Short mmCIF file of C-alpha atoms and ligand atoms in Angstrom, two decimals:
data_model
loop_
_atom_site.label_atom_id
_atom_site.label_comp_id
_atom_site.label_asym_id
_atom_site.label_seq_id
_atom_site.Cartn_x
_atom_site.Cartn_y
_atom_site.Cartn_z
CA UNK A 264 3.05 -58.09 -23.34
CA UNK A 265 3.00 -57.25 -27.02
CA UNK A 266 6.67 -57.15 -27.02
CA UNK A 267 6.99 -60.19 -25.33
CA UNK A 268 4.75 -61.83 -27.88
CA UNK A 269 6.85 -60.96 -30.71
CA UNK A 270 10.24 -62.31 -29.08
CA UNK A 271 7.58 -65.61 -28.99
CA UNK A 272 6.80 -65.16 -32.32
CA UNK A 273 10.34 -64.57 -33.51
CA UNK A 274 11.52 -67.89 -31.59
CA UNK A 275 8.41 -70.06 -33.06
CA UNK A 276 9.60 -69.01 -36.36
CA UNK A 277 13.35 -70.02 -35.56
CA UNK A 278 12.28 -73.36 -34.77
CA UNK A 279 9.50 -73.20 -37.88
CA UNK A 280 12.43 -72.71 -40.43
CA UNK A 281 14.45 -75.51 -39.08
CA UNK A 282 11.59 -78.00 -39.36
CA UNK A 283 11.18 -76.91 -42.79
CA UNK A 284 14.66 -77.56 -43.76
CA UNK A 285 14.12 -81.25 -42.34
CA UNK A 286 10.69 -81.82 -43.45
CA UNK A 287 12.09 -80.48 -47.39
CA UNK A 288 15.28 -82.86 -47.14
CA UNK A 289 12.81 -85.92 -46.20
CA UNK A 290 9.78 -85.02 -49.04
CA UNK A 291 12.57 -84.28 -51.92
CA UNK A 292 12.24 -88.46 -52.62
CA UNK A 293 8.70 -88.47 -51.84
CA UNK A 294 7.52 -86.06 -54.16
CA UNK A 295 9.66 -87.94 -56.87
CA UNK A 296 8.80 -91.19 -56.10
CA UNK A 297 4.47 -89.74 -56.32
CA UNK A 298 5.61 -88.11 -59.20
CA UNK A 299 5.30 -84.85 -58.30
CA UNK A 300 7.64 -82.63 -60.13
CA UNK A 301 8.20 -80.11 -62.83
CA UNK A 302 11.01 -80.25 -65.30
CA UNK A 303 13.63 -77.23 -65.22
CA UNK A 304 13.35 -75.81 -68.41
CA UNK A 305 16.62 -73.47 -68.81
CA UNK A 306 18.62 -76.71 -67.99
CA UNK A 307 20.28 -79.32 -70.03
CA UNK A 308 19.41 -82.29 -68.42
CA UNK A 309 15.70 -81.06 -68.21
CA UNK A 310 15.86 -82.66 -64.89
CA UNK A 311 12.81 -83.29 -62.65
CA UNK A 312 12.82 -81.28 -59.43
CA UNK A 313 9.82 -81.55 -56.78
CA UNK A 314 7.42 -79.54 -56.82
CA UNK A 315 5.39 -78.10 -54.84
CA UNK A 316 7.66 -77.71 -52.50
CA UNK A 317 5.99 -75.06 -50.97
CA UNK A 318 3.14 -76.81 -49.66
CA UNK A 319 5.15 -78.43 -47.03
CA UNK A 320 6.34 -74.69 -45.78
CA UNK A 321 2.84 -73.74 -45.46
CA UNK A 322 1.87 -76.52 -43.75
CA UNK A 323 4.89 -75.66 -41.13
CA UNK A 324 3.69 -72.18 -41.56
CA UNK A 325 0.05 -72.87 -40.30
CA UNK A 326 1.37 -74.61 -37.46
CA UNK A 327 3.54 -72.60 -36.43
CA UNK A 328 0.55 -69.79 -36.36
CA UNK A 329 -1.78 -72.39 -34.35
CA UNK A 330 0.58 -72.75 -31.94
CA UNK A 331 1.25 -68.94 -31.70
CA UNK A 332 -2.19 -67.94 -31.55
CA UNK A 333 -2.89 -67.90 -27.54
CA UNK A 334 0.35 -66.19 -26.67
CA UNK A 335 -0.93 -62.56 -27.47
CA UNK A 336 -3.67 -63.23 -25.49
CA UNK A 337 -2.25 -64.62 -21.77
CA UNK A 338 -2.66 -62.34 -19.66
CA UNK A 339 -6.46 -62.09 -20.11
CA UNK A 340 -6.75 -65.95 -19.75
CA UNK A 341 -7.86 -67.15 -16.50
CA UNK A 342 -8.84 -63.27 -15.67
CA UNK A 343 -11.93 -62.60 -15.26
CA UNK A 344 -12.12 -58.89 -14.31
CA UNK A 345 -11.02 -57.69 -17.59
CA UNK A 346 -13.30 -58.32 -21.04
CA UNK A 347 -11.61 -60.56 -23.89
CA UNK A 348 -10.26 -58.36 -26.59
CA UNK A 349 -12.55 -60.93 -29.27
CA UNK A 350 -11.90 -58.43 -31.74
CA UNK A 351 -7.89 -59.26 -31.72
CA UNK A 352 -8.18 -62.59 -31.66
CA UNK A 353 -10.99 -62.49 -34.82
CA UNK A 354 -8.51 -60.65 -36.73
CA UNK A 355 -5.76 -63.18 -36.00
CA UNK A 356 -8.42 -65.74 -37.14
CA UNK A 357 -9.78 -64.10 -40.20
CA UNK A 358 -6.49 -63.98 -41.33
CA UNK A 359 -5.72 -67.21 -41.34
CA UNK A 360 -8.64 -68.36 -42.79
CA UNK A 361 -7.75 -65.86 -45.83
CA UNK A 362 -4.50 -67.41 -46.10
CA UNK A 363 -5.70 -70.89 -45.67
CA UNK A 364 -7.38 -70.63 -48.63
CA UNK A 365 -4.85 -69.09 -51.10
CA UNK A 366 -2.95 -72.24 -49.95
CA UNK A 367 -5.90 -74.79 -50.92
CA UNK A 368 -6.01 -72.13 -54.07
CA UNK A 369 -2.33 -72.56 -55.20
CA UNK A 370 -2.71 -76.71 -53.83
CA UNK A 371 -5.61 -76.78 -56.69
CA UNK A 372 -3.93 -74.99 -58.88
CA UNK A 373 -0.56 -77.19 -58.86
CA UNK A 374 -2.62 -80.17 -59.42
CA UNK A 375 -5.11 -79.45 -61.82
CA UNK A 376 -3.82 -75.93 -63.71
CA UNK A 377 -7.19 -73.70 -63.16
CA UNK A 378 -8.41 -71.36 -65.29
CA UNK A 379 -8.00 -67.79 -64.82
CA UNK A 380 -11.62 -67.14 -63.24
CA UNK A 381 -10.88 -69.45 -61.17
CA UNK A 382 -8.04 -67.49 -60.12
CA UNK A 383 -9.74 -64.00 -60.01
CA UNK A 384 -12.94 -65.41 -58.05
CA UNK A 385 -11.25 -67.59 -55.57
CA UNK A 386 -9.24 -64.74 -53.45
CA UNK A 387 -12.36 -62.33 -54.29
CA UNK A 388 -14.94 -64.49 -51.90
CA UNK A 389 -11.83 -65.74 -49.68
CA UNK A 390 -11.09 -61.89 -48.89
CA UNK A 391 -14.30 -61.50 -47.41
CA UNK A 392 -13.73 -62.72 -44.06
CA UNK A 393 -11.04 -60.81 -43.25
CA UNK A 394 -13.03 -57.60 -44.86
CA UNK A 395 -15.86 -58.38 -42.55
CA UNK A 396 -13.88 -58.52 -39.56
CA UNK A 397 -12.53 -55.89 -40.68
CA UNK A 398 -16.00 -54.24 -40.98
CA UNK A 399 -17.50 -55.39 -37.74
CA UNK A 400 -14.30 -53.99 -35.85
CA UNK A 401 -15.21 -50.79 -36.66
CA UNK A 402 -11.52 -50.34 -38.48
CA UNK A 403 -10.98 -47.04 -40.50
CA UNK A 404 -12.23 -46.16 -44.13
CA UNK A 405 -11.23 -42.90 -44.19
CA UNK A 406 -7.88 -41.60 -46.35
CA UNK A 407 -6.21 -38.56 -46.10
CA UNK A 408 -6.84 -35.34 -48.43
CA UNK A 409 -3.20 -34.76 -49.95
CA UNK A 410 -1.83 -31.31 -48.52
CA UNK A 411 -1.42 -29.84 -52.41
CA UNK A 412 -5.28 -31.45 -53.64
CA UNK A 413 -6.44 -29.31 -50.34
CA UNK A 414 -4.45 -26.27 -51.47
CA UNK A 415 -5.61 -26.40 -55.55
CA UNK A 416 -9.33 -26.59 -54.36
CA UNK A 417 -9.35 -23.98 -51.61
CA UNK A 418 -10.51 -21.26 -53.63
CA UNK A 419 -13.51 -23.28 -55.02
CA UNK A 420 -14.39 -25.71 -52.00
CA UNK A 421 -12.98 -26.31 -48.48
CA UNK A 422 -11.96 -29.72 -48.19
CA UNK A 423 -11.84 -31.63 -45.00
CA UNK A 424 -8.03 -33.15 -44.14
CA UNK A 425 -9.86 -36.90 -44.34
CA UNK A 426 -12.46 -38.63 -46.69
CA UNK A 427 -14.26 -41.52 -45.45
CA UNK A 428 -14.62 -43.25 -48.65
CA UNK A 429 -16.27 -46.21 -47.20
CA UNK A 430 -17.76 -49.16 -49.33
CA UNK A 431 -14.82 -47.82 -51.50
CA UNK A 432 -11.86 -48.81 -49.35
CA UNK A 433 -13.25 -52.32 -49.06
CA UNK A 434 -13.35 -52.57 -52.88
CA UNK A 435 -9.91 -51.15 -52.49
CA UNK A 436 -8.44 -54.06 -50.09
CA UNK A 437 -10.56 -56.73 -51.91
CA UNK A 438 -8.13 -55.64 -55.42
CA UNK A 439 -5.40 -55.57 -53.10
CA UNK A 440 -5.87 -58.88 -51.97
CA UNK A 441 -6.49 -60.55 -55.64
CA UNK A 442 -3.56 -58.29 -57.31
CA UNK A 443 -1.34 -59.71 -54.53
CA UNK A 444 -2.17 -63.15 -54.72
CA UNK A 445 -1.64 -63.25 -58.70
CA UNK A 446 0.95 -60.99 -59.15
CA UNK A 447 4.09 -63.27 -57.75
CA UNK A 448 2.73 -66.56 -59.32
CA UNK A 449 2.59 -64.28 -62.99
CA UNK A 450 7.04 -62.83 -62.24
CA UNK A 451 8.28 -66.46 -62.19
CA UNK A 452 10.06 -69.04 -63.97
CA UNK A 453 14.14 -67.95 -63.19
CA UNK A 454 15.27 -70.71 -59.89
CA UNK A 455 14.86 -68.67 -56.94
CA UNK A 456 12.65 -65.78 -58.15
CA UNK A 457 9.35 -66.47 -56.62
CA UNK A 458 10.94 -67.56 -53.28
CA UNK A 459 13.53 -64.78 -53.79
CA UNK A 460 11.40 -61.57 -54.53
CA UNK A 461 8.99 -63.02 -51.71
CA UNK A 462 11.56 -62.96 -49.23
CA UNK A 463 12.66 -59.53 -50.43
CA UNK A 464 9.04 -58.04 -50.07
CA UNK A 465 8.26 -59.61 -46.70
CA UNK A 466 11.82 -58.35 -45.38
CA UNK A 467 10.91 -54.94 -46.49
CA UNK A 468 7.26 -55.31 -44.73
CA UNK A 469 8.78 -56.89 -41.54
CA UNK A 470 11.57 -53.64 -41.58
CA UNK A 471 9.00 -51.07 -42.56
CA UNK A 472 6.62 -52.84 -39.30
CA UNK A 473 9.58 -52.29 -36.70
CA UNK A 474 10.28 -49.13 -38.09
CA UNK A 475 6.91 -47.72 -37.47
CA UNK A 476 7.31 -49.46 -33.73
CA UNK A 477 9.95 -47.82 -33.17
CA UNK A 478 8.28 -44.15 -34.35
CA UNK A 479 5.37 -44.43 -32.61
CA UNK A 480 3.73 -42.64 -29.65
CA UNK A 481 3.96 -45.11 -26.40
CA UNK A 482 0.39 -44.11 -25.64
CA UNK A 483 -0.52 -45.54 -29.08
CA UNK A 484 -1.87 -48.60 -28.13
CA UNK A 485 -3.96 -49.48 -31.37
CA UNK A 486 -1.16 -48.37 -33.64
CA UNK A 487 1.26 -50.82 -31.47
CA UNK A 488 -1.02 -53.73 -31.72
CA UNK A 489 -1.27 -53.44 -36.16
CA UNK A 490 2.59 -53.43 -36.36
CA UNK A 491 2.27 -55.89 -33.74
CA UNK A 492 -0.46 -58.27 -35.82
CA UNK A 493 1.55 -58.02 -39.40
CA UNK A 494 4.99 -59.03 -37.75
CA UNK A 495 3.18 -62.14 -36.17
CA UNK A 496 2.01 -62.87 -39.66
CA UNK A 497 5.02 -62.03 -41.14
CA UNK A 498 8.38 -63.18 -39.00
CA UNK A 499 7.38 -67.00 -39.43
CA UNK A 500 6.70 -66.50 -42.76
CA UNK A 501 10.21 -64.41 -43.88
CA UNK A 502 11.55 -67.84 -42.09
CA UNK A 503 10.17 -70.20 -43.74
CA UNK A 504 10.75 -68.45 -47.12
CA UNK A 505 14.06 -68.13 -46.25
CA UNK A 506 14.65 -71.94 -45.89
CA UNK A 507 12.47 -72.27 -49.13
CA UNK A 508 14.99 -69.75 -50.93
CA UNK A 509 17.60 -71.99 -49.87
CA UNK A 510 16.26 -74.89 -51.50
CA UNK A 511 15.02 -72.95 -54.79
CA UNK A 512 17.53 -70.21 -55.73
CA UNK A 513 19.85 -71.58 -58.39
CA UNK A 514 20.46 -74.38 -59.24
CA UNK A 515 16.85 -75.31 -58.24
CA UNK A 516 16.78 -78.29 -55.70
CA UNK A 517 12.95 -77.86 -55.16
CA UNK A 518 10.11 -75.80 -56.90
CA UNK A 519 8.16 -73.76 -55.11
CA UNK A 520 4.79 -74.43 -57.18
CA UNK A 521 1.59 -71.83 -57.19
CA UNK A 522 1.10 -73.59 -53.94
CA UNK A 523 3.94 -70.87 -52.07
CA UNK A 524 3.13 -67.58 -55.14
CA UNK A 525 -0.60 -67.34 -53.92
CA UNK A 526 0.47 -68.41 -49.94
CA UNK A 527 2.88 -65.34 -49.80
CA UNK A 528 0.57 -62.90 -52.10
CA UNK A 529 -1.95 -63.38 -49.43
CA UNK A 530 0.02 -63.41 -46.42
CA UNK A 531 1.47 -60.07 -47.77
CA UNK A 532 -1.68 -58.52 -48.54
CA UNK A 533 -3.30 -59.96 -45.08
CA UNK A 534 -0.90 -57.72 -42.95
CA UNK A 535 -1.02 -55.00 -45.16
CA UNK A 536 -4.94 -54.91 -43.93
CA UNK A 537 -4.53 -55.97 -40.51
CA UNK A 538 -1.79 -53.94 -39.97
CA UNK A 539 -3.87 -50.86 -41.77
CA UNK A 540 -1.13 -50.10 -44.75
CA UNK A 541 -2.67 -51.73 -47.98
CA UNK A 542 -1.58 -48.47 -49.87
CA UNK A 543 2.25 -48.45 -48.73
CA UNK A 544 2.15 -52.37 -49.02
CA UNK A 545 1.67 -51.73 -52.87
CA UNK A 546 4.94 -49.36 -52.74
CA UNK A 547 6.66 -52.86 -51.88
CA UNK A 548 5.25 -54.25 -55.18
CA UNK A 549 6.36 -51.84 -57.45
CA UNK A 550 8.76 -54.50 -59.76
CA UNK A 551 5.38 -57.00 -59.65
CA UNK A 552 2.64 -53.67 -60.46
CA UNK A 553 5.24 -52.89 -63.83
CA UNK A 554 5.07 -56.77 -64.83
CA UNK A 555 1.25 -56.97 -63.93
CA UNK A 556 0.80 -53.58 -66.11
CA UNK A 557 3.16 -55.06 -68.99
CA UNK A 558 1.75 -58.52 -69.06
CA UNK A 559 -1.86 -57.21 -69.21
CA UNK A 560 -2.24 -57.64 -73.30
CA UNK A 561 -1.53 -61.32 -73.07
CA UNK A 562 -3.31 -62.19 -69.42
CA UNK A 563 -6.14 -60.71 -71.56
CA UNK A 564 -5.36 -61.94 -74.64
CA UNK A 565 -5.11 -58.95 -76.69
CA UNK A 566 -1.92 -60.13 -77.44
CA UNK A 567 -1.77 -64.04 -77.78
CA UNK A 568 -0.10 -65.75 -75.04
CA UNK A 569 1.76 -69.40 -74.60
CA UNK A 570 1.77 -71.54 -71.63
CA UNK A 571 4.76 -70.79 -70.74
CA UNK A 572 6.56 -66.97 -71.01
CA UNK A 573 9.63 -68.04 -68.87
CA UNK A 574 13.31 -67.08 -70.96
CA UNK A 575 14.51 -69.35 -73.50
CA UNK A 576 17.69 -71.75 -72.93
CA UNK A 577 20.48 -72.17 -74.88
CA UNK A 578 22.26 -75.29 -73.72
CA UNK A 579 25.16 -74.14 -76.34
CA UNK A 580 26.16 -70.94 -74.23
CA UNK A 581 24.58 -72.21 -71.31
CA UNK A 582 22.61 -68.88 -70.97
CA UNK A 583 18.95 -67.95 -70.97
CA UNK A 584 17.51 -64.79 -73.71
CA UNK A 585 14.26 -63.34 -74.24
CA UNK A 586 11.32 -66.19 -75.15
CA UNK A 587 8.99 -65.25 -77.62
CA UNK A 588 5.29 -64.81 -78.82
CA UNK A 589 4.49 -65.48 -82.62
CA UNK A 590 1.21 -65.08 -84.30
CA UNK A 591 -0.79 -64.01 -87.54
CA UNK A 592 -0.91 -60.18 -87.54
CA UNK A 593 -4.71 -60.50 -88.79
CA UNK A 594 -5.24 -62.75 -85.23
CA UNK A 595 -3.94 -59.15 -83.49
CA UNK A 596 -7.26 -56.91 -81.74
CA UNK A 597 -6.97 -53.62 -82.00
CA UNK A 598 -6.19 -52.80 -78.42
CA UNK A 599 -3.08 -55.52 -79.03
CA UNK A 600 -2.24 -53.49 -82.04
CA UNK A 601 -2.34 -49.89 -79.68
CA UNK A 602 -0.49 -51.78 -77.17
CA UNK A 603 2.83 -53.02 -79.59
CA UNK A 604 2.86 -49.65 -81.60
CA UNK A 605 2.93 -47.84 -78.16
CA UNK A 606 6.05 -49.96 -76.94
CA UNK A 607 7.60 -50.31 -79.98
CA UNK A 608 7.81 -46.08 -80.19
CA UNK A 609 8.99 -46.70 -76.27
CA UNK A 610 11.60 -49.28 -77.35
CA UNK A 611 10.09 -51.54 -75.03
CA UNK A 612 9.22 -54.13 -77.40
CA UNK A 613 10.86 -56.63 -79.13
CA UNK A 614 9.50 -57.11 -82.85
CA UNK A 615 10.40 -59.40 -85.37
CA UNK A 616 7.76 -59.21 -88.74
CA UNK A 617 8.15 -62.25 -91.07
CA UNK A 618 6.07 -63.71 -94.14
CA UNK A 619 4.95 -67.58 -93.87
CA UNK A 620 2.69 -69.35 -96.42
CA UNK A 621 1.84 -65.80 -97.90
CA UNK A 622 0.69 -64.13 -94.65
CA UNK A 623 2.31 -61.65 -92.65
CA UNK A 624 3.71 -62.79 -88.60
CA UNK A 625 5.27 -60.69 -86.14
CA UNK A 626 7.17 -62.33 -83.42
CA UNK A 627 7.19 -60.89 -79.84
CA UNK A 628 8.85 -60.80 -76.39
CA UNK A 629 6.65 -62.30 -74.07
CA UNK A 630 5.73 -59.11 -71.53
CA UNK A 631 7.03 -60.05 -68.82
CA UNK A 632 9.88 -58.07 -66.98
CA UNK A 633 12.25 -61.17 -66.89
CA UNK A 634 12.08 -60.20 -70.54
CA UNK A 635 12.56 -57.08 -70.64
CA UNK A 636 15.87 -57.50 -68.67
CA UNK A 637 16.76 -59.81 -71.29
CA UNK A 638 15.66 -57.54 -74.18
CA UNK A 639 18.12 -54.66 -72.50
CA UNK A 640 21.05 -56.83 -70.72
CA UNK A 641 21.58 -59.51 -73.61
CA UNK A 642 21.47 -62.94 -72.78
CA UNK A 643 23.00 -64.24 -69.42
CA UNK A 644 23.77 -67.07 -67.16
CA UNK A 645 20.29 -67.84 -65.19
CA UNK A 646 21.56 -66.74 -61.78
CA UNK A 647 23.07 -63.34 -62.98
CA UNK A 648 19.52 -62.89 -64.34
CA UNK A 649 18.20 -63.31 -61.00
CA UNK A 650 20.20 -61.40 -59.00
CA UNK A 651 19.45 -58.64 -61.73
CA UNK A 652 15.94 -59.53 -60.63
CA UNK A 653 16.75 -59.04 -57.14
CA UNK A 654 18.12 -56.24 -57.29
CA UNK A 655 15.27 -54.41 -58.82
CA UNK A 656 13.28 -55.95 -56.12
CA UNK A 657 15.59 -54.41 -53.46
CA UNK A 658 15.66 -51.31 -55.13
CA UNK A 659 12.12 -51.05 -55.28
CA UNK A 660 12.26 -51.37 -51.69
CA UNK A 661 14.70 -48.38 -51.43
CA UNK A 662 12.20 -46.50 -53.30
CA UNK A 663 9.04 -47.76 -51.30
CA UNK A 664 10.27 -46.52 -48.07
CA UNK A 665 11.93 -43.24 -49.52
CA UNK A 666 7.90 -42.01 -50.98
CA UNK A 667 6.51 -43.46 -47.52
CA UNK A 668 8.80 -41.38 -45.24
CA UNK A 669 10.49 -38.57 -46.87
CA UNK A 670 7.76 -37.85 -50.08
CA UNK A 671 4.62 -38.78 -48.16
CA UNK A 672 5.64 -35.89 -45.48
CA UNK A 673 5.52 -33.58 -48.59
CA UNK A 674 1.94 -34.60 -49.85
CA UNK A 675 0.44 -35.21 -46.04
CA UNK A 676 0.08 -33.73 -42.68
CA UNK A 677 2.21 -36.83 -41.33
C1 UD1 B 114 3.34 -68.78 -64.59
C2 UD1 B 114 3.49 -67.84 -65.77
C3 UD1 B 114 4.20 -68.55 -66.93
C4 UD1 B 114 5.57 -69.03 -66.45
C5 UD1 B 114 5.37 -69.96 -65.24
C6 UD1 B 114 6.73 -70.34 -64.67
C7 UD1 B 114 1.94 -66.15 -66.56
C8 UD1 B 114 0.58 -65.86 -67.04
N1 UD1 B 114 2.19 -67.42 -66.22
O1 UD1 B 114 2.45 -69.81 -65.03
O2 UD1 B 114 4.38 -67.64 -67.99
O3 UD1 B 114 6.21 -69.73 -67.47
O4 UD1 B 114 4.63 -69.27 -64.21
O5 UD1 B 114 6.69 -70.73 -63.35
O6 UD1 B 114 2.78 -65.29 -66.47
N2 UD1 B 114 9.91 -73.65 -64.08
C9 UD1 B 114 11.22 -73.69 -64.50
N3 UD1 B 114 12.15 -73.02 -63.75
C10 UD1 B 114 11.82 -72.33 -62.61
C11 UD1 B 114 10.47 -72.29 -62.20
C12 UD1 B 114 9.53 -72.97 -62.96
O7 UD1 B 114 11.55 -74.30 -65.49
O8 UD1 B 114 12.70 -71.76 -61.97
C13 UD1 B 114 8.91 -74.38 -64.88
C14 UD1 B 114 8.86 -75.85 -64.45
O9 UD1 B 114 8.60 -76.63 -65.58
C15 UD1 B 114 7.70 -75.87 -63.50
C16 UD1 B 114 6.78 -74.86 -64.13
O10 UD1 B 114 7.62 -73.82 -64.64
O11 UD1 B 114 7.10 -77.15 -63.41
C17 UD1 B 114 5.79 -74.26 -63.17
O12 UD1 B 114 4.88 -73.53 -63.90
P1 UD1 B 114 3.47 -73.14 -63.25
O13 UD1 B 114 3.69 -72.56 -61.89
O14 UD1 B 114 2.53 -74.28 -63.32
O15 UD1 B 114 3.03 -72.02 -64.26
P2 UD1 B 114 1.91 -70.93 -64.03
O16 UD1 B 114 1.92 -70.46 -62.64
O17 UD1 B 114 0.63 -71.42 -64.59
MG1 MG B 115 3.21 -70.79 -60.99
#
């Protein structure tokens, strides 16, 4: 039946993408005509392109999931001699709720630019759901003891091959689930990059899910039905992303808005946990863990930190290079100042040290990785930086599933 259910699934989302290439053709006037737009900033004509354009995939999204939702669950319909699997269908539900949210999240957000608490708290109280379900279906908290951590304590203490680290793990999947949210919305600003690396990730997810299918035990019932759950989550959304890409990868017809970065965090992060693989999941977000890590001195303002850190565009060259922070060095905290004398040994930083009205300035790169390519490669046309872009993506992908099948064997008893 599973199986069945996914060739469903896989059709649903067939017909979900072509409604959202209609639906995006029809709202391109009707978002300008409401006025709701950004203006491309690496182009000449500054033109206004709608935004966000993303909303209308989620809403095809949703549907398509509503419509989905009974299919897994036929064959106990109408028969009475065998008890209701509740606990399925409550993870199916939790889920969506979750991801619900992140859309009314990144909706707000487009609208009325919240603050960053806002940002933090939101996914933090609309993960809990899913973690309760989660909880009350009696899913796993334990982890596995690496083979060589085993080994090193032996002589001291016997360790057991698992740890049930309880309470722990949900703190674990509630990060998971706010890192993931945040962390495509904060690697954007190049046409096509927040569509594009989204599409990359959930490829990856949907590859690494049929993959594990494939490998697993056909008495495995439990393991069958997590791939099973994250590729019904994730084949109409790789879809619809897909159609979205279309729209948004250079030049820009459509923005995608925060409206798609915190629908497509979640949705990742939701079948990482339903599918029980929040720890590979972050293997897949390797490019957007090294910008989180980077940007953190200006998303906490040790480091100050404009509205905007997206490249800078020369409309001479037609090219986009490195855009830039400048500030007093007396407004610099001391863990800024740590931070830039660390990077700047690295070579990883961009400085620039000036004198204005008798005080010293230092001008920046903004840390962001778009940047950094830019700080390396030179300037460039805007698409060549994103395929750069994407290509670190994709190899990040090469690398996620090289640790999860070839190192992991090392470390674990897998
Ligand atoms: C996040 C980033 C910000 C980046 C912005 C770009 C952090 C903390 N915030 O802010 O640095 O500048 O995304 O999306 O890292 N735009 C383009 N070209 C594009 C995509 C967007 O010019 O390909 C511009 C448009 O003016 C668009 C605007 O960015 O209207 C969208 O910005 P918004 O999503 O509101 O920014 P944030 O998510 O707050
Ligand atoms: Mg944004």
């Amino acid at each position: 039946m599973s199986l069945i259910s996914l060739f469903i699934n896989a059709g649903l989302s067939v017909g979900g993408a072509v409604i959202c290439y209609r639906l995006i053709l029809d709202y391109i006037p009707i978002f300008i005509a409401r006025k709701m737009y950004g203006n491309d900033q690496c182009k000449v004509s500054n033109a206004p392109v709608p935004e966000p354009m993303g909303v209308i995939c989620a809403a095809v999204y949703l549907i398509v999931m509503f419509i989905f939702i009974p299919i897994p669950f036929l064959e106990w319909i109408g028969n009475e001699t065998e008890t209701f699997p509740y606990a399925k269908l409550l993870a199916i539900l939790s889920g969506l709720i979750s991801i619900s949210t992140a859309i009314l999240l990144g909706f707000a957000d487009d609208m009325l630019d919240l603050r960053w608490r806002h940002k933090l708290l939101f996914p933090t109280l609309s993960s809990l759901p899913l973690l309760m379900v989660y909880y009350v279906s009696g899913n796993s908290t334990t982890v596995i003891v690496p083979t060589i951590v085993r080994h090193l304590f032996q002589p001291i203490v016997l360790l057991p091959v698992t740890i049930n680290i309880s309470f722990i793990y949900y703190i674990f999947m509630g990060m998971v689930i706010v890192f993931c949210t945040n962390a495509i919305n904060i690697l954007a600003g190049v046409n096509g990059l927040e569509s594009g690396q989204s599409l990359v990730i959930s490829a990856s997810v949907s590859l690494f899910n049929v993959v594990q299918l494939i490998r697993l035990d056909s008495e495995n019932t439990t393991g069958f039905w997590h791939h099973s759950i994250s590729l019904y989550f994730l084949l109409p959304f790789t879809a619809c992303t897909a159609v979205l890409f279309f729209f948004n990868k250079y030049p820009s017809r459509v923005f995608v808005g925060d409206t798609f970065c915190y629908w497509s965090g979640m949705t990742l992060a939701v079948v990482s946990i339903l599918g029980h693989f929040s720890k590979t999941l972050m293997l897949f977000f390797i490019p957007q863990t090294i910008n989180f890590l980077y940007s953190i001195p200006q998303l906490f303002h040790f480091i100050p930190c404009p509205r905007h850190r997206l490249p800078k565009y020369d409309p001479k060259t037609d090219t986009v290079s490195m855009s830039k922070a400048e500030f007093k060095k007396s407004e610099l905290k001391t863990l800024g100042k740590l931070f830039m004398t660390a990077c700047r040994t690295i070579g990883m930083l961009h400085v620039e040290e000036f004198e204005k009205d008798g005080e010293l300035y230092y001008c920046i790169n903004n840390l962001t990785i778009i940047n950094l390519v830019l700080k390396f490669g030179g300037p460039m046309h805007e698409s060549t930086l994103n395929s750069v872009l994407m290509a670190i993506q994709v190899s990040g992908t090469v690398i996620a599933f090289f640790i999860r099948f070839y190192l992991a064997s090392l470390f674990y008893d897998v």
